[in-house]
Amino acid sequence: MSKYSLSTNEEQLLAQLLEEVKLNTRYFMGYPVSKDFSYAELMPFMEYPMNNLGDPFVPSTYAVGSREIEKEVVRFFAELFRAQADDWWGYVTNGGSEGNLYGLYLARELHPKGMVYYSEATHYSVQKNLHLLNMSNIVISTQDNGEIDYEDLENTIRMNRHMPVIIMANIGTTMTEARDDISKIRQILKKLAIKHYYIHADGALSGSYSALIEPRPAFDFADGADSIAISGHKFIGSPIPCGVVVAKKSNRDRIARSVAYIGSMDTTISGSRNGHSPLFLWYTIKKLGVKGLKERARHCLEVAAYAEQQFKAIGLPAWRNPNSITVNFPEPDIRIRQKWQLAAENSWSHIICMPNISKNQIDELVAEITAVKKQSLAPV
Ligand SMILES: *Cc1c(COP(=O)(O)O)cnc(C)c1O
């Protein structure tokens, strides 16, 4: 391809886009994405068509990939999420949504006549996935903090006791980072004597650091989850969206199908799979280790506590869920929302104190909100 080149215009366009991306990254506080990574050491891999076609645990004839590294990443999270030593499996996905889709797919194969229960604060992609899988489902109401309403859940399951129960639990909801308590959900199932059930944990937002904080929220395999999905580009950080899904190997075995063409098993949602993203996740996991990741989580929580306090200091009724890095506050002026890329719903907005957010940035945002407030209060 080297005898061809971009025109000056096209080169300019790229340069301009790069400047825009840099600027927008600087003012980016409303979505849960880490921006503090540096993967320069991995750049040589960008020269190769890395593809982890098929099941990571079954070798493929296609050998330009990172399966060994991918397995290490899955092992790391399986252990972090206290999966039974001989009964875990998983793969690096294209993101949390794919991991959730996978969990639901496994649940449906195990319980084709099951009813899916999930709270109204559940990520928007789940409804679409339920539609794709054609699964019956019921939305459960939430408490004010965004956590599932256990009473409504219990009453609703009671009315459908003849059907297997499939729970999509939120481990950090999109808007308020509320965590549904899987041990409480298990108690309800026990009380109602439900024999057939499946619990999937949507840990896209806080699954990866929930295992690193005290007190440890009830969300993992030891607490009763059957599968857990996380996003890799959120807490860990990756230039390409990605995620990890961990499930019980015994369940995955029920859907495995061997495919001669790839010399592997067709156990994943997509055929060709990103062979680069496992490298990014592996790199951060290895570099930081559990100790470094814990420190990373502690830092986020500290900045979140600081932000909550600073918002309150200027008279805003800010709040956050226990041990969460999402700080909720009344929706600010549209100019501020656009600049800092802040989502809003029902006149509430939030910032998410990802690892790269500093107290200085919080100060800057708070100063701008104060300035706009003064402006709008000034006599015309
Ligand atoms: C981000 C998020 C998702 C979707 O994950 P992607 O990685 O964007 O596909 C699902 N659920 C929750 C709670 C999330 O925060």
Coordinates of C-alpha atoms and ligand atoms in Angstrom, one line a residue:
M1 CA 0.0 0.0 0.0
S2 CA 3.0 2.3 0.4
K3 CA 2.9 3.8 -3.1
Y4 CA -0.4 5.3 -2.2
S5 CA -0.8 8.2 0.2
L6 CA -3.5 10.4 1.7
S7 CA -4.1 13.9 0.2
T8 CA -3.1 17.0 2.2
N9 CA -6.8 17.5 3.0
E10 CA -7.2 14.1 4.4
E11 CA -4.1 14.4 6.5
Q12 CA -5.4 17.6 7.9
L13 CA -8.7 16.0 8.7
L14 CA -7.0 13.3 10.7
A15 CA -4.8 15.9 12.6
Q16 CA -7.9 17.9 13.3
L17 CA -9.8 14.9 14.6
L18 CA -6.8 14.1 16.9
E19 CA -6.9 17.6 18.4
E20 CA -10.6 17.3 19.0
V21 CA -10.3 13.9 20.6
K22 CA -7.5 15.3 22.9
L23 CA -9.6 18.2 24.0
N24 CA -12.7 16.2 24.5
T25 CA -10.8 13.7 26.6
R26 CA -9.6 16.5 28.8
Y27 CA -13.2 17.4 29.7
F28 CA -14.7 14.0 30.1
M29 CA -16.3 13.3 33.4
G30 CA -19.8 12.0 32.7
Y31 CA -19.1 8.5 31.4
P32 CA -17.3 5.7 33.2
V33 CA -14.2 5.4 31.0
S34 CA -10.6 5.4 32.2
K35 CA -8.2 7.6 30.2
D36 CA -5.0 7.1 32.1
F37 CA -3.6 4.1 30.2
S38 CA -0.4 4.0 28.3
Y39 CA 0.0 1.0 26.0
A40 CA 3.0 2.2 23.9
E41 CA 4.7 -1.1 24.6
L42 CA 1.9 -2.9 22.9
M43 CA 1.9 -0.8 19.7
P44 CA 4.0 -3.3 17.7
F45 CA 1.0 -5.7 17.9
M46 CA -1.1 -3.2 15.9
E47 CA 0.9 -4.3 12.8
Y48 CA -0.7 -7.8 13.0
P49 CA -4.3 -9.1 12.3
M50 CA -4.7 -10.5 15.8
N51 CA -7.9 -12.6 15.9
N52 CA -8.9 -15.0 18.7
L53 CA -11.3 -16.9 16.6
G54 CA -13.6 -19.3 18.5
D55 CA -13.2 -20.5 22.1
P56 CA -10.1 -19.2 23.9
F57 CA -9.6 -22.5 25.7
V58 CA -9.7 -24.6 22.5
P59 CA -6.8 -24.0 20.1
S60 CA -7.7 -22.8 16.6
T61 CA -6.0 -23.4 13.2
Y62 CA -5.9 -19.6 13.0
A63 CA -2.8 -18.9 15.1
V64 CA -2.2 -15.1 14.8
G65 CA -3.8 -14.2 18.2
S66 CA -3.5 -13.8 21.9
R67 CA -5.4 -16.8 23.3
E68 CA -2.9 -17.6 26.1
I69 CA -3.0 -14.0 27.3
E70 CA -6.8 -14.0 27.0
K71 CA -7.0 -17.1 29.2
E72 CA -4.9 -15.4 31.8
V73 CA -7.3 -12.4 31.8
V74 CA -10.3 -14.7 32.2
R75 CA -8.5 -16.6 35.0
F76 CA -7.7 -13.4 36.8
F77 CA -11.3 -12.3 36.9
A78 CA -12.6 -15.9 37.7
E79 CA -10.4 -15.9 40.7
L80 CA -11.2 -12.3 41.7
F81 CA -14.9 -13.2 41.5
R82 CA -14.4 -16.4 43.5
A83 CA -15.5 -18.9 40.9
Q84 CA -15.2 -22.6 41.9
A85 CA -11.7 -23.6 40.9
D86 CA -12.6 -26.3 38.4
D87 CA -15.8 -24.8 37.1
W88 CA -15.2 -21.5 35.3
W89 CA -14.8 -20.4 31.7
G90 CA -15.1 -17.1 29.9
Y91 CA -13.7 -14.9 27.1
V92 CA -12.8 -11.3 26.3
T93 CA -15.8 -9.7 24.8
N94 CA -16.5 -6.5 22.8
G95 CA -17.9 -4.9 26.0
G96 CA -20.3 -5.3 28.9
S97 CA -23.3 -5.6 26.6
E98 CA -22.0 -8.7 24.9
G99 CA -21.2 -10.2 28.3
N100 CA -24.7 -9.6 29.4
L101 CA -26.1 -11.0 26.2
Y102 CA -24.0 -14.1 26.8
G103 CA -25.2 -14.5 30.3
L104 CA -28.8 -14.3 29.2
Y105 CA -28.1 -16.8 26.3
L106 CA -26.7 -19.4 28.7
A107 CA -29.7 -18.8 31.1
R108 CA -32.1 -19.4 28.2
E109 CA -30.4 -22.6 27.1
L110 CA -30.6 -23.9 30.7
H111 CA -34.1 -22.6 31.3
P112 CA -35.9 -22.2 28.0
K113 CA -39.2 -21.5 29.8
G114 CA -37.7 -19.1 32.3
M115 CA -38.9 -15.6 33.2
V116 CA -36.3 -12.8 33.3
Y117 CA -36.5 -10.2 36.1
Y118 CA -34.5 -7.0 36.0
S119 CA -35.0 -3.6 37.6
E120 CA -36.1 -0.5 35.8
A121 CA -32.6 1.0 36.3
T122 CA -31.0 -1.8 34.1
H123 CA -28.8 -0.8 31.2
Y124 CA -30.8 0.1 28.0
S125 CA -29.1 -2.7 26.0
V126 CA -30.6 -5.5 28.1
Q127 CA -34.1 -5.0 26.8
K128 CA -32.9 -5.3 23.2
N129 CA -31.0 -8.4 24.1
L130 CA -34.1 -10.0 25.7
H131 CA -35.9 -9.1 22.5
L132 CA -33.1 -10.8 20.4
L133 CA -33.3 -13.9 22.5
N134 CA -37.1 -13.8 22.6
M135 CA -37.2 -14.3 26.4
S136 CA -40.2 -13.5 28.6
N137 CA -39.4 -10.7 31.0
I138 CA -40.8 -8.5 33.8
V139 CA -39.4 -5.1 34.9
I140 CA -39.1 -4.7 38.7
S141 CA -39.3 -1.3 40.3
T142 CA -36.3 0.3 42.0
Q143 CA -35.8 2.0 45.4
D144 CA -34.9 5.7 45.3
N145 CA -31.2 4.9 45.2
G146 CA -31.5 2.8 42.1
E147 CA -31.3 -0.6 43.8
I148 CA -33.9 -3.2 42.9
D149 CA -37.0 -3.2 45.1
Y150 CA -36.7 -6.6 46.9
E151 CA -40.4 -6.5 48.0
D152 CA -41.6 -6.0 44.4
L153 CA -39.2 -8.7 43.2
E154 CA -40.5 -11.2 45.8
N155 CA -44.2 -10.4 45.0
T156 CA -43.7 -10.6 41.3
I157 CA -41.8 -13.9 41.5
R158 CA -44.5 -15.3 43.8
M159 CA -47.1 -14.7 41.1
N160 CA -45.0 -16.6 38.6
R161 CA -43.7 -19.4 40.8
H162 CA -44.3 -22.1 38.2
M163 CA -41.6 -20.6 36.0
P164 CA -37.8 -20.9 36.4
V165 CA -36.4 -17.6 37.5
I166 CA -33.7 -15.7 35.6
I167 CA -32.3 -12.6 37.4
M168 CA -30.3 -9.9 35.7
A169 CA -28.7 -8.2 38.7
N170 CA -27.1 -4.8 38.5
I171 CA -23.7 -4.4 40.1
G172 CA -23.6 -0.7 39.6
T173 CA -26.5 0.8 37.6
T174 CA -25.7 3.2 34.8
M175 CA -27.2 6.3 36.4
T176 CA -26.6 6.0 40.2
E177 CA -24.2 3.0 40.5
A178 CA -26.6 1.1 42.7
R179 CA -25.8 -2.5 43.4
D180 CA -28.4 -5.2 43.7
D181 CA -27.6 -7.6 46.6
I182 CA -27.3 -11.1 45.2
S183 CA -27.4 -12.7 48.7
K184 CA -30.7 -10.9 49.4
I185 CA -32.0 -12.1 46.0
R186 CA -31.0 -15.7 46.9
Q187 CA -32.9 -15.4 50.2
I188 CA -36.0 -14.5 48.3
L189 CA -35.6 -17.5 46.0
K190 CA -35.1 -19.8 49.0
K191 CA -38.1 -18.4 50.8
L192 CA -40.3 -19.0 47.7
A193 CA -38.8 -22.5 47.3
I194 CA -37.7 -21.7 43.7
K195 CA -35.7 -24.7 42.5
H196 CA -34.7 -23.6 39.0
Y197 CA -33.0 -20.3 38.7
Y198 CA -30.1 -18.5 37.1
I199 CA -28.4 -15.3 38.3
H200 CA -26.4 -13.1 35.9
A201 CA -24.5 -10.1 37.3
D202 CA -24.1 -7.1 35.1
G203 CA -20.9 -5.8 36.6
A204 CA -20.1 -3.6 33.5
L205 CA -19.6 -0.5 35.6
S206 CA -18.5 -1.6 39.1
G207 CA -17.9 -5.4 38.8
S208 CA -14.2 -5.0 38.4
Y209 CA -13.6 -2.9 41.5
S210 CA -16.4 -4.3 43.7
A211 CA -14.2 -7.2 44.5
L212 CA -11.4 -4.8 45.7
I213 CA -13.3 -2.8 48.3
E214 CA -14.4 -3.3 51.9
P215 CA -17.1 -4.2 52.8
R216 CA -17.3 -6.4 49.7
P217 CA -20.7 -6.2 48.0
A218 CA -22.5 -9.5 47.5
F219 CA -22.2 -10.0 43.7
D220 CA -19.9 -12.8 42.7
F221 CA -19.9 -16.6 42.3
A222 CA -19.5 -17.3 46.0
D223 CA -22.5 -15.1 46.6
G224 CA -24.5 -17.0 44.1
A225 CA -24.0 -15.6 40.6
D226 CA -23.9 -18.0 37.7
S227 CA -22.2 -15.6 35.3
I228 CA -20.6 -12.1 35.6
A229 CA -19.9 -9.5 32.8
I230 CA -17.7 -6.5 33.1
S231 CA -16.5 -3.8 30.7
G232 CA -12.7 -3.6 30.2
H233 CA -12.6 0.0 28.9
K234 CA -14.2 1.3 32.1
F235 CA -12.2 0.7 35.3
I236 CA -9.2 -1.0 33.7
G237 CA -9.0 1.2 30.6
S238 CA -8.5 0.3 27.0
P239 CA -8.3 2.3 23.7
I240 CA -10.7 -0.2 22.2
P241 CA -14.0 -1.0 23.9
C242 CA -13.9 -4.5 25.4
G243 CA -15.1 -6.6 28.3
V244 CA -14.9 -10.0 30.0
V245 CA -17.6 -12.5 30.7
V246 CA -17.0 -15.3 33.2
A247 CA -19.5 -18.2 33.4
K248 CA -19.6 -21.7 34.9
K249 CA -17.8 -24.1 32.6
S250 CA -20.4 -26.8 33.2
N251 CA -23.0 -24.4 31.7
R252 CA -20.9 -23.4 28.8
D253 CA -20.3 -27.1 27.9
R254 CA -24.1 -27.4 27.2
I255 CA -23.9 -25.0 24.3
A256 CA -20.5 -25.8 22.9
R257 CA -20.4 -26.9 19.3
S258 CA -17.3 -28.0 17.5
V259 CA -16.6 -26.3 14.1
A260 CA -14.2 -28.0 11.7
Y261 CA -13.5 -24.8 9.7
I262 CA -11.9 -22.9 12.6
G263 CA -10.6 -26.0 14.4
S264 CA -12.1 -24.6 17.6
M265 CA -15.4 -24.5 19.5
D266 CA -18.1 -22.0 18.5
T267 CA -18.9 -20.9 22.1
T268 CA -18.6 -17.2 21.7
I269 CA -21.2 -14.7 20.4
S270 CA -19.1 -13.4 17.5
G271 CA -16.8 -15.5 15.2
S272 CA -13.8 -13.3 14.6
R273 CA -12.8 -11.8 17.9
N274 CA -10.5 -8.9 18.9
G275 CA -7.1 -10.3 19.6
H276 CA -5.7 -6.9 20.7
S277 CA -8.0 -6.1 23.6
P278 CA -6.9 -9.1 25.8
L279 CA -3.4 -7.6 25.6
F280 CA -4.5 -4.2 27.0
L281 CA -6.4 -5.9 29.9
W282 CA -3.5 -8.3 30.6
Y283 CA -1.0 -5.5 30.6
T284 CA -2.8 -3.4 33.2
I285 CA -3.6 -6.4 35.4
K286 CA 0.0 -7.6 35.4
K287 CA 1.5 -4.1 35.9
L288 CA -0.8 -3.1 38.7
G289 CA -1.6 -6.5 40.3
V290 CA -4.4 -6.8 42.8
K291 CA -2.5 -4.4 45.1
G292 CA -2.3 -1.7 42.4
L293 CA -5.9 -2.2 41.4
K294 CA -7.1 -1.8 45.0
E295 CA -5.2 1.4 45.3
R296 CA -6.8 2.5 42.0
A297 CA -10.3 1.8 43.5
R298 CA -9.4 3.6 46.7
H299 CA -8.3 6.7 44.8
C300 CA -11.6 6.8 42.8
L301 CA -13.6 6.5 46.0
E302 CA -11.6 9.3 47.7
V303 CA -12.1 11.7 44.7
A304 CA -15.8 10.8 44.7
A305 CA -16.1 11.7 48.4
Y306 CA -14.3 14.9 47.7
A307 CA -16.6 15.8 44.8
E308 CA -19.8 15.1 46.9
Q309 CA -18.5 17.3 49.6
Q310 CA -17.5 20.2 47.2
F311 CA -21.0 20.0 45.5
K312 CA -22.6 20.2 48.9
A313 CA -20.4 23.1 49.9
I314 CA -22.0 25.2 47.1
G315 CA -25.5 24.2 48.1
L316 CA -26.2 21.4 45.7
P317 CA -28.0 18.3 47.2
A318 CA -25.4 15.9 45.9
W319 CA -25.4 12.3 46.9
R320 CA -23.9 8.9 46.1
N321 CA -24.5 5.3 46.9
P322 CA -22.2 3.7 49.6
N323 CA -18.8 2.8 48.2
S324 CA -19.6 4.2 44.7
I325 CA -17.6 6.5 42.5
T326 CA -20.7 8.0 40.8
V327 CA -21.7 11.4 42.3
N328 CA -25.3 12.5 41.6
F329 CA -26.4 16.1 41.5
P330 CA -29.1 18.2 39.9
E331 CA -28.7 18.6 36.2
P332 CA -26.5 21.7 35.6
D333 CA -26.7 24.2 32.7
I334 CA -26.6 22.8 29.2
R335 CA -23.2 24.5 28.5
I336 CA -21.6 22.7 31.4
R337 CA -23.2 19.4 30.4
Q338 CA -21.9 19.7 26.9
K339 CA -18.4 20.7 27.9
W340 CA -18.0 18.0 30.5
Q341 CA -20.1 15.4 28.6
L342 CA -22.5 14.9 31.5
A343 CA -25.5 12.6 31.0
A344 CA -28.8 13.5 32.5
E345 CA -32.1 11.8 33.3
N346 CA -35.2 13.2 35.2
S347 CA -33.3 16.4 35.9
W348 CA -30.4 14.6 37.7
S349 CA -26.9 14.4 36.3
H350 CA -23.8 12.7 37.5
I351 CA -20.0 12.6 37.3
I352 CA -18.1 9.3 37.5
C353 CA -14.8 9.6 39.3
M354 CA -12.8 7.3 37.2
P355 CA -9.1 6.7 38.1
N356 CA -7.8 9.6 36.0
I357 CA -10.2 12.2 37.5
S358 CA -8.3 14.6 39.8
K359 CA -9.5 16.9 42.6
N360 CA -8.3 19.8 40.4
Q361 CA -10.8 18.8 37.7
I362 CA -13.5 18.6 40.4
D363 CA -12.6 22.1 41.5
E364 CA -12.7 23.4 38.0
L365 CA -16.2 21.9 37.4
V366 CA -17.5 23.2 40.7
A367 CA -16.1 26.7 39.9
E368 CA -17.9 26.7 36.6
I369 CA -21.2 25.6 38.1
T370 CA -20.9 28.4 40.7
A371 CA -20.1 31.0 38.0
V372 CA -23.1 30.0 35.9
K373 CA -25.4 30.0 39.0
K374 CA -24.2 33.6 39.8
Q375 CA -24.8 34.6 36.2
S376 CA -28.4 33.3 36.2
L377 CA -29.1 35.0 39.6
A378 CA -27.7 38.4 38.5
P379 CA -30.4 41.0 37.8
V380 CA -30.9 41.6 34.0
Ligands
LIG1 C1 -21.5 0.4 30.4 C2 -22.6 -0.5 30.9 C3 -23.1 -1.6 30.1 C4 -22.7 -1.8 28.7 O1 -21.4 -2.1 28.6 P1 -20.6 -1.8 27.3 O2 -19.2 -2.1 27.7 O3 -20.8 -0.3 27.0 O4 -21.1 -2.7 26.2 C5 -24.0 -2.4 30.7 N1 -24.5 -2.2 32.0 C6 -24.0 -1.2 32.7 C7 -24.5 -1.1 34.1 C8 -23.0 -0.3 32.2 O5 -22.6 0.7 33.0

